[in-house]
CSV table of C-alpha atoms in Angstrom, one decimal:
chain,number,residue,atom,x,y,z
A,1,UNK,CA,-4.3,21.9,-3.7
A,2,UNK,CA,-4.2,19.1,-6.6
A,3,UNK,CA,-6.0,16.2,-5.2
A,4,UNK,CA,-3.9,12.9,-4.7
A,5,UNK,CA,-5.6,9.8,-6.6
A,6,UNK,CA,-5.5,8.0,-3.4
A,7,UNK,CA,-5.8,8.6,0.2
A,8,UNK,CA,-1.9,7.7,0.6
A,9,UNK,CA,1.4,9.9,-0.8
A,10,UNK,CA,3.5,7.5,-2.0
A,11,UNK,CA,5.9,7.4,1.3
A,12,UNK,CA,3.0,6.8,3.5
A,13,UNK,CA,2.2,3.7,1.2
A,14,UNK,CA,6.0,3.0,1.8
A,15,UNK,CA,5.8,3.0,5.5
A,16,UNK,CA,2.8,1.0,5.4
A,17,UNK,CA,4.6,-2.4,3.3
A,18,UNK,CA,7.4,-1.7,5.5
A,19,UNK,CA,5.0,-2.3,8.4
A,20,UNK,CA,3.0,-5.1,7.2
A,21,UNK,CA,6.4,-7.0,6.5
A,22,UNK,CA,7.8,-7.0,10.1
A,23,UNK,CA,4.0,-7.4,11.8
A,24,UNK,CA,5.3,-5.2,14.6
A,25,UNK,CA,7.7,-2.0,14.1
A,26,UNK,CA,9.2,1.1,15.4
A,27,UNK,CA,9.8,4.1,14.1
A,28,UNK,CA,13.4,3.6,14.0
A,29,UNK,CA,12.8,0.8,12.7
A,30,UNK,CA,11.1,1.6,9.6
A,31,UNK,CA,13.5,4.7,9.7
A,32,UNK,CA,16.4,2.8,8.9
A,33,UNK,CA,14.5,0.5,6.3
A,34,UNK,CA,13.7,3.8,4.1
A,35,UNK,CA,17.4,5.2,4.5
A,36,UNK,CA,18.5,1.9,2.6
A,37,UNK,CA,17.1,3.7,0.3
A,38,UNK,CA,17.0,7.7,0.7
A,39,UNK,CA,17.6,9.6,3.2
A,40,UNK,CA,14.9,10.3,5.5
A,41,UNK,CA,14.7,12.2,9.2
A,42,UNK,CA,13.4,10.3,11.4
A,43,UNK,CA,11.2,13.0,12.4
A,44,UNK,CA,9.5,12.7,8.9
A,45,UNK,CA,8.6,9.0,9.7
A,46,UNK,CA,7.6,9.7,12.9
A,47,UNK,CA,5.2,12.0,11.5
A,48,UNK,CA,3.8,10.1,9.2
A,49,UNK,CA,3.4,7.0,11.5
A,50,UNK,CA,1.2,9.1,13.7
A,51,UNK,CA,-0.7,10.3,10.3
A,52,UNK,CA,-1.2,6.7,9.7
A,53,UNK,CA,-2.4,5.8,12.6
A,54,UNK,CA,-4.7,9.4,12.7
A,55,UNK,CA,-6.2,8.1,9.1
A,56,UNK,CA,-6.6,4.5,10.3
A,57,UNK,CA,-4.1,2.3,8.8
A,58,UNK,CA,-2.0,2.0,11.8
A,59,UNK,CA,-2.2,1.5,15.5
A,60,UNK,CA,0.0,1.7,18.9
A,61,UNK,CA,1.3,0.2,21.4
A,62,UNK,CA,3.6,1.5,24.4
A,63,UNK,CA,6.0,0.1,24.9
A,64,UNK,CA,8.1,2.2,27.6
A,65,UNK,CA,8.4,5.1,25.7
A,66,UNK,CA,8.8,3.5,22.9
A,67,UNK,CA,5.7,3.5,20.6
A,68,UNK,CA,5.7,0.5,18.1
A,69,UNK,CA,3.1,0.2,15.2
A,70,UNK,CA,1.4,-2.1,14.0
A,71,UNK,CA,-1.3,-2.6,11.3
A,72,UNK,CA,-5.2,-1.7,11.9
A,73,UNK,CA,-5.9,-2.3,8.3
A,74,UNK,CA,-4.7,-5.9,6.3
A,75,UNK,CA,-3.2,-5.2,3.3
A,76,UNK,CA,-5.7,-7.0,0.8
A,77,UNK,CA,-8.2,-4.2,2.5
A,78,UNK,CA,-6.5,-1.4,1.6
A,79,UNK,CA,-4.9,-2.7,-1.8
A,80,UNK,CA,-9.0,-3.5,-2.6
A,81,UNK,CA,-10.1,0.1,-1.4
A,82,UNK,CA,-7.3,2.0,-3.5
A,83,UNK,CA,-8.2,0.4,-6.7
A,84,UNK,CA,-11.4,0.7,-6.4
A,85,UNK,CA,-11.3,4.1,-5.7
A,86,UNK,CA,-8.9,4.5,-9.3
A,87,UNK,CA,-11.1,2.6,-10.3
A,88,UNK,CA,-13.8,5.3,-9.8
A,89,UNK,CA,-11.5,8.4,-10.3
A,90,UNK,CA,-9.6,7.5,-13.2
A,91,UNK,CA,-11.8,4.6,-15.6
A,92,UNK,CA,-15.3,6.3,-14.2
A,93,UNK,CA,-16.1,2.7,-12.9
A,94,UNK,CA,-14.9,0.4,-15.3
A,95,UNK,CA,-13.5,-2.2,-14.2
A,96,UNK,CA,-12.7,-3.9,-17.6
A,97,UNK,CA,-11.2,-0.2,-19.0
A,98,UNK,CA,-9.1,-0.7,-16.1
A,99,UNK,CA,-8.0,-4.3,-17.6
A,100,UNK,CA,-7.4,-3.3,-21.4
A,101,UNK,CA,-5.0,-0.4,-20.6
A,102,UNK,CA,-3.1,-3.4,-18.0
A,103,UNK,CA,-3.3,-5.6,-20.5
A,104,UNK,CA,-2.3,-3.1,-23.1
A,105,UNK,CA,-0.1,-1.0,-22.1
A,106,UNK,CA,2.4,-3.3,-19.4
A,107,UNK,CA,4.2,-5.1,-20.3
A,108,UNK,CA,3.3,-9.2,-19.3
A,109,UNK,CA,4.7,-12.3,-18.9
A,110,UNK,CA,3.2,-14.7,-20.5
A,111,UNK,CA,2.8,-15.9,-16.8
A,112,UNK,CA,1.4,-13.2,-16.0
A,113,UNK,CA,-1.3,-14.0,-18.7
A,114,UNK,CA,-1.9,-17.5,-17.6
A,115,UNK,CA,-2.4,-16.2,-14.2
A,116,UNK,CA,-4.8,-14.1,-15.1
A,117,UNK,CA,-6.8,-16.7,-17.4
A,118,UNK,CA,-6.7,-19.3,-14.3
A,119,UNK,CA,-8.9,-16.4,-12.4
A,120,UNK,CA,-11.0,-15.8,-15.0
A,121,UNK,CA,-12.2,-19.3,-15.3
A,122,UNK,CA,-12.4,-20.0,-11.8
A,123,UNK,CA,-14.6,-16.5,-11.5
A,124,UNK,CA,-16.5,-18.2,-14.5
A,125,UNK,CA,-17.1,-21.6,-12.5
């Protein structure tokens, strides 16, 4: 079995983003949003949301017979952990190697470059 670079799959991330955007969401609400882009079964979304709960990324409360999910971790923490894992696995722990790859290989706009420079300046202060 091939191990993923991140502890979260593509659909798991997609669902997390929807829950973060909505603050609270039912399986039906998340499925509806995904259906705008592609077909997905209710049971698939339900299973993934349950798995995200088991992994500690989502939590839920019951509203009658309905499970209402919300984030157990904020986006910044999840993103930070995923990026650190990526740096360790792909770039042998080198943040500068990641940055060089991004700057050299990606189409970074002038605006984004200025933003990056401002971040670096702020860190140096």
